[in-house]
Amino acid sequence: MDYRLRFPFKPLHWIKDLDEPVEFGVATDLRARVRTEAPYVVIDIEAFPSEDAALAYAPRVWNCLGYMAVQMNTGFVVDMTPSKVDLVDDPEQTARELERSMGVLYTGPVHGWVDSQFPAAVPIGLNIRTTKFGTMTGSVTWPKDVYVAALARNLNSGLSAQPYDNRRLRLAIELFSQSQREVSMRSRFLTLVIALEVLAEPSEKHPNVVALLSEFAVKVKTALDVYPKDSDEYHALQSLHRDALFRKRDSLRSSLRRLVLESLAHESEPISVARSKEMVDAYDLRGKLVHEGELSATELNAAHDIAWRTLLWVLAAKLS
């Protein structure tokens, strides 16, 4: 038996005029179909020789949508927990019961059910019904032709499933998508910076500095044993011990600078250095906003724009 990958997701911007499914080829032996099942858009891809093979393709689809989010300044929400198709014992009786109790028009035996919210490997040739929840509302949309063309192009571009295995990258894409749902400029800016912080993997400082901090941490740990655990002295020293361990790593500020330089390695050095500096300056404004509660409109707009385009550069580099 062959299988179809059913991949539902909620687009940040609804796709206009997708009243009828759109089909296109993927690679040499697969077919894809894009359709709406509000509040979801569903991508069906077939045919796979096994359930495992169909589900193994889901991370490639996620990566494609992530790349499109960066390309098209949009976003998506998807829960990648696979749903299992529940097959029924008596397909004919199930279909008749649906007609009798729920008014569902009889169109033949119903062989099983699958949750509409999650990716699933659906047996081809069986009538599998979905459980549906909610409706989609909104006014910002993508034209069908533009969206489907981008989807077909990216599914055929050879993008691998590997980026999906990067948990930091998955979280950053989620934050990037959610930032576009934020109403206030301040919330959008902070969410964008958090996404960059997630991607900025810290590294240890110079070995000499690490050695000194390690010695200091040992001394503090020894002093901890002198005081009762419920004393103010103990809690103060415990905080100092954690701080010493934390300071072995570069600051987030330094990590962000390195992240931008690495992501823009294809650019000339003056350009990559200038862009890393402007991101560090924007990060400093993030600190000012968090600690003082406000930025001037000029500062906020500039910092937001820098964080937005920097995150796009970094995500493009990570996903390609």
Short mmCIF file of N, CA and C in Angstrom, two decimals, residues 6-16 18-19 21 33-44 65 75-81 83 114-119 130-137 147 181:
data_model
loop_
_atom_site.label_atom_id
_atom_site.label_comp_id
_atom_site.label_asym_id
_atom_site.label_seq_id
_atom_site.Cartn_x
_atom_site.Cartn_y
_atom_site.Cartn_z
N ARG A 6 0.15 14.00 4.50
CA ARG A 6 -0.78 15.11 4.72
C ARG A 6 -0.09 16.08 5.68
N PHE A 7 0.15 17.30 5.22
CA PHE A 7 0.92 18.28 6.01
C PHE A 7 0.07 19.55 6.18
N PRO A 8 -0.65 19.69 7.31
CA PRO A 8 -1.45 20.90 7.55
C PRO A 8 -0.65 21.96 8.29
N PHE A 9 -0.87 23.20 7.93
CA PHE A 9 -0.23 24.31 8.67
C PHE A 9 -1.14 25.53 8.61
N LYS A 10 -0.96 26.43 9.57
CA LYS A 10 -1.69 27.69 9.58
C LYS A 10 -0.78 28.80 9.05
N PRO A 11 -1.08 29.35 7.89
CA PRO A 11 -0.23 30.44 7.37
C PRO A 11 -0.53 31.74 8.11
N LEU A 12 0.50 32.52 8.30
CA LEU A 12 0.29 33.83 8.93
C LEU A 12 -0.61 34.69 8.06
N HIS A 13 -0.39 34.61 6.75
CA HIS A 13 -1.22 35.35 5.79
C HIS A 13 -1.97 34.33 4.94
N TRP A 14 -3.29 34.44 4.93
CA TRP A 14 -4.10 33.47 4.19
C TRP A 14 -3.80 33.57 2.69
N ILE A 15 -4.03 32.46 1.98
CA ILE A 15 -3.72 32.41 0.55
C ILE A 15 -5.00 32.67 -0.24
N LYS A 16 -4.98 33.76 -0.99
CA LYS A 16 -6.16 34.19 -1.74
C LYS A 16 -6.49 33.25 -2.90
N LEU A 18 -7.48 30.32 -3.36
CA LEU A 18 -7.12 28.90 -3.40
C LEU A 18 -8.39 28.08 -3.16
N ASP A 19 -9.40 28.35 -4.00
CA ASP A 19 -10.68 27.66 -3.84
C ASP A 19 -10.61 26.23 -4.36
N PRO A 21 -7.90 22.97 -5.40
CA PRO A 21 -6.53 22.49 -5.17
C PRO A 21 -5.63 22.78 -6.38
N ARG A 33 -0.01 18.54 -3.86
CA ARG A 33 -1.27 19.25 -4.03
C ARG A 33 -1.44 20.20 -2.86
N VAL A 34 -1.79 21.45 -3.14
CA VAL A 34 -2.01 22.46 -2.10
C VAL A 34 -3.49 22.81 -2.10
N ARG A 35 -4.09 22.77 -0.91
CA ARG A 35 -5.53 23.03 -0.81
C ARG A 35 -5.83 23.65 0.55
N THR A 36 -7.02 24.18 0.68
CA THR A 36 -7.43 24.78 1.95
C THR A 36 -8.38 23.85 2.69
N GLU A 37 -8.25 23.89 3.99
CA GLU A 37 -9.13 23.15 4.89
C GLU A 37 -9.19 24.00 6.15
N ALA A 38 -9.83 25.16 6.02
CA ALA A 38 -9.78 26.22 7.03
C ALA A 38 -9.99 25.65 8.44
N PRO A 39 -9.15 26.09 9.40
CA PRO A 39 -8.20 27.19 9.31
C PRO A 39 -6.81 26.80 8.80
N TYR A 40 -6.70 25.66 8.14
CA TYR A 40 -5.40 25.18 7.70
C TYR A 40 -5.27 25.26 6.19
N VAL A 41 -4.03 25.35 5.74
CA VAL A 41 -3.67 25.02 4.37
C VAL A 41 -3.03 23.64 4.45
N VAL A 42 -3.39 22.76 3.54
CA VAL A 42 -2.89 21.39 3.58
C VAL A 42 -2.05 21.13 2.33
N ILE A 43 -0.85 20.60 2.54
CA ILE A 43 0.00 20.14 1.45
C ILE A 43 -0.03 18.61 1.46
N ASP A 44 -0.53 18.04 0.38
CA ASP A 44 -0.53 16.59 0.22
C ASP A 44 0.59 16.22 -0.74
N LEU A 65 8.79 25.65 4.01
CA LEU A 65 7.95 26.73 4.52
C LEU A 65 8.78 27.75 5.29
N GLY A 75 4.89 33.95 7.56
CA GLY A 75 5.17 33.00 8.64
C GLY A 75 4.15 31.89 8.62
N PHE A 76 4.32 30.95 9.51
CA PHE A 76 3.41 29.81 9.58
C PHE A 76 3.48 29.19 10.97
N VAL A 77 2.45 28.44 11.31
CA VAL A 77 2.41 27.70 12.57
C VAL A 77 2.07 26.26 12.24
N VAL A 78 2.88 25.33 12.75
CA VAL A 78 2.61 23.92 12.52
C VAL A 78 3.08 23.12 13.73
N ASP A 79 2.30 22.16 14.12
CA ASP A 79 2.70 21.22 15.16
C ASP A 79 3.18 19.96 14.45
N MET A 80 4.47 19.62 14.61
CA MET A 80 5.06 18.52 13.85
C MET A 80 4.83 17.15 14.49
N THR A 81 4.04 17.10 15.56
CA THR A 81 3.72 15.81 16.17
C THR A 81 2.89 14.98 15.19
N SER A 83 0.28 12.50 13.51
CA SER A 83 -1.00 11.92 13.91
C SER A 83 -1.14 10.54 13.28
N VAL A 114 -8.37 10.85 10.96
CA VAL A 114 -7.07 11.41 11.30
C VAL A 114 -7.29 12.84 11.79
N ASP A 115 -6.50 13.25 12.75
CA ASP A 115 -6.61 14.61 13.31
C ASP A 115 -6.16 15.62 12.26
N SER A 116 -6.98 16.63 12.03
CA SER A 116 -6.68 17.60 10.97
C SER A 116 -5.52 18.53 11.32
N GLN A 117 -5.10 18.55 12.58
CA GLN A 117 -4.12 19.54 13.01
C GLN A 117 -2.66 19.12 12.80
N PHE A 118 -2.42 17.81 12.57
CA PHE A 118 -1.05 17.31 12.60
C PHE A 118 -0.68 16.60 11.30
N PRO A 119 0.61 16.55 10.97
CA PRO A 119 1.04 15.77 9.80
C PRO A 119 0.69 14.29 9.99
N THR A 130 -11.26 13.60 8.30
CA THR A 130 -10.50 14.38 9.27
C THR A 130 -11.43 15.03 10.27
N THR A 131 -10.91 15.24 11.47
CA THR A 131 -11.60 16.05 12.47
C THR A 131 -11.13 17.47 12.30
N LYS A 132 -12.05 18.42 12.30
CA LYS A 132 -11.71 19.81 11.99
C LYS A 132 -12.07 20.71 13.15
N PHE A 133 -11.28 21.80 13.30
CA PHE A 133 -11.49 22.73 14.41
C PHE A 133 -11.38 24.15 13.89
N GLY A 134 -12.32 25.02 14.31
CA GLY A 134 -12.16 26.46 14.13
C GLY A 134 -12.28 26.95 12.70
N THR A 135 -12.18 28.27 12.57
CA THR A 135 -12.23 28.93 11.27
C THR A 135 -11.14 29.97 11.19
N MET A 136 -10.83 30.38 9.97
CA MET A 136 -9.78 31.36 9.74
C MET A 136 -10.40 32.73 9.48
N THR A 137 -9.89 33.74 10.18
CA THR A 137 -10.31 35.10 9.89
C THR A 137 -9.07 35.95 9.69
N TYR A 147 2.11 32.32 -4.06
CA TYR A 147 2.45 31.40 -2.97
C TYR A 147 2.74 30.00 -3.49
N ARG A 181 2.81 38.73 14.24
CA ARG A 181 1.48 38.81 14.84
C ARG A 181 1.42 39.88 15.92
#
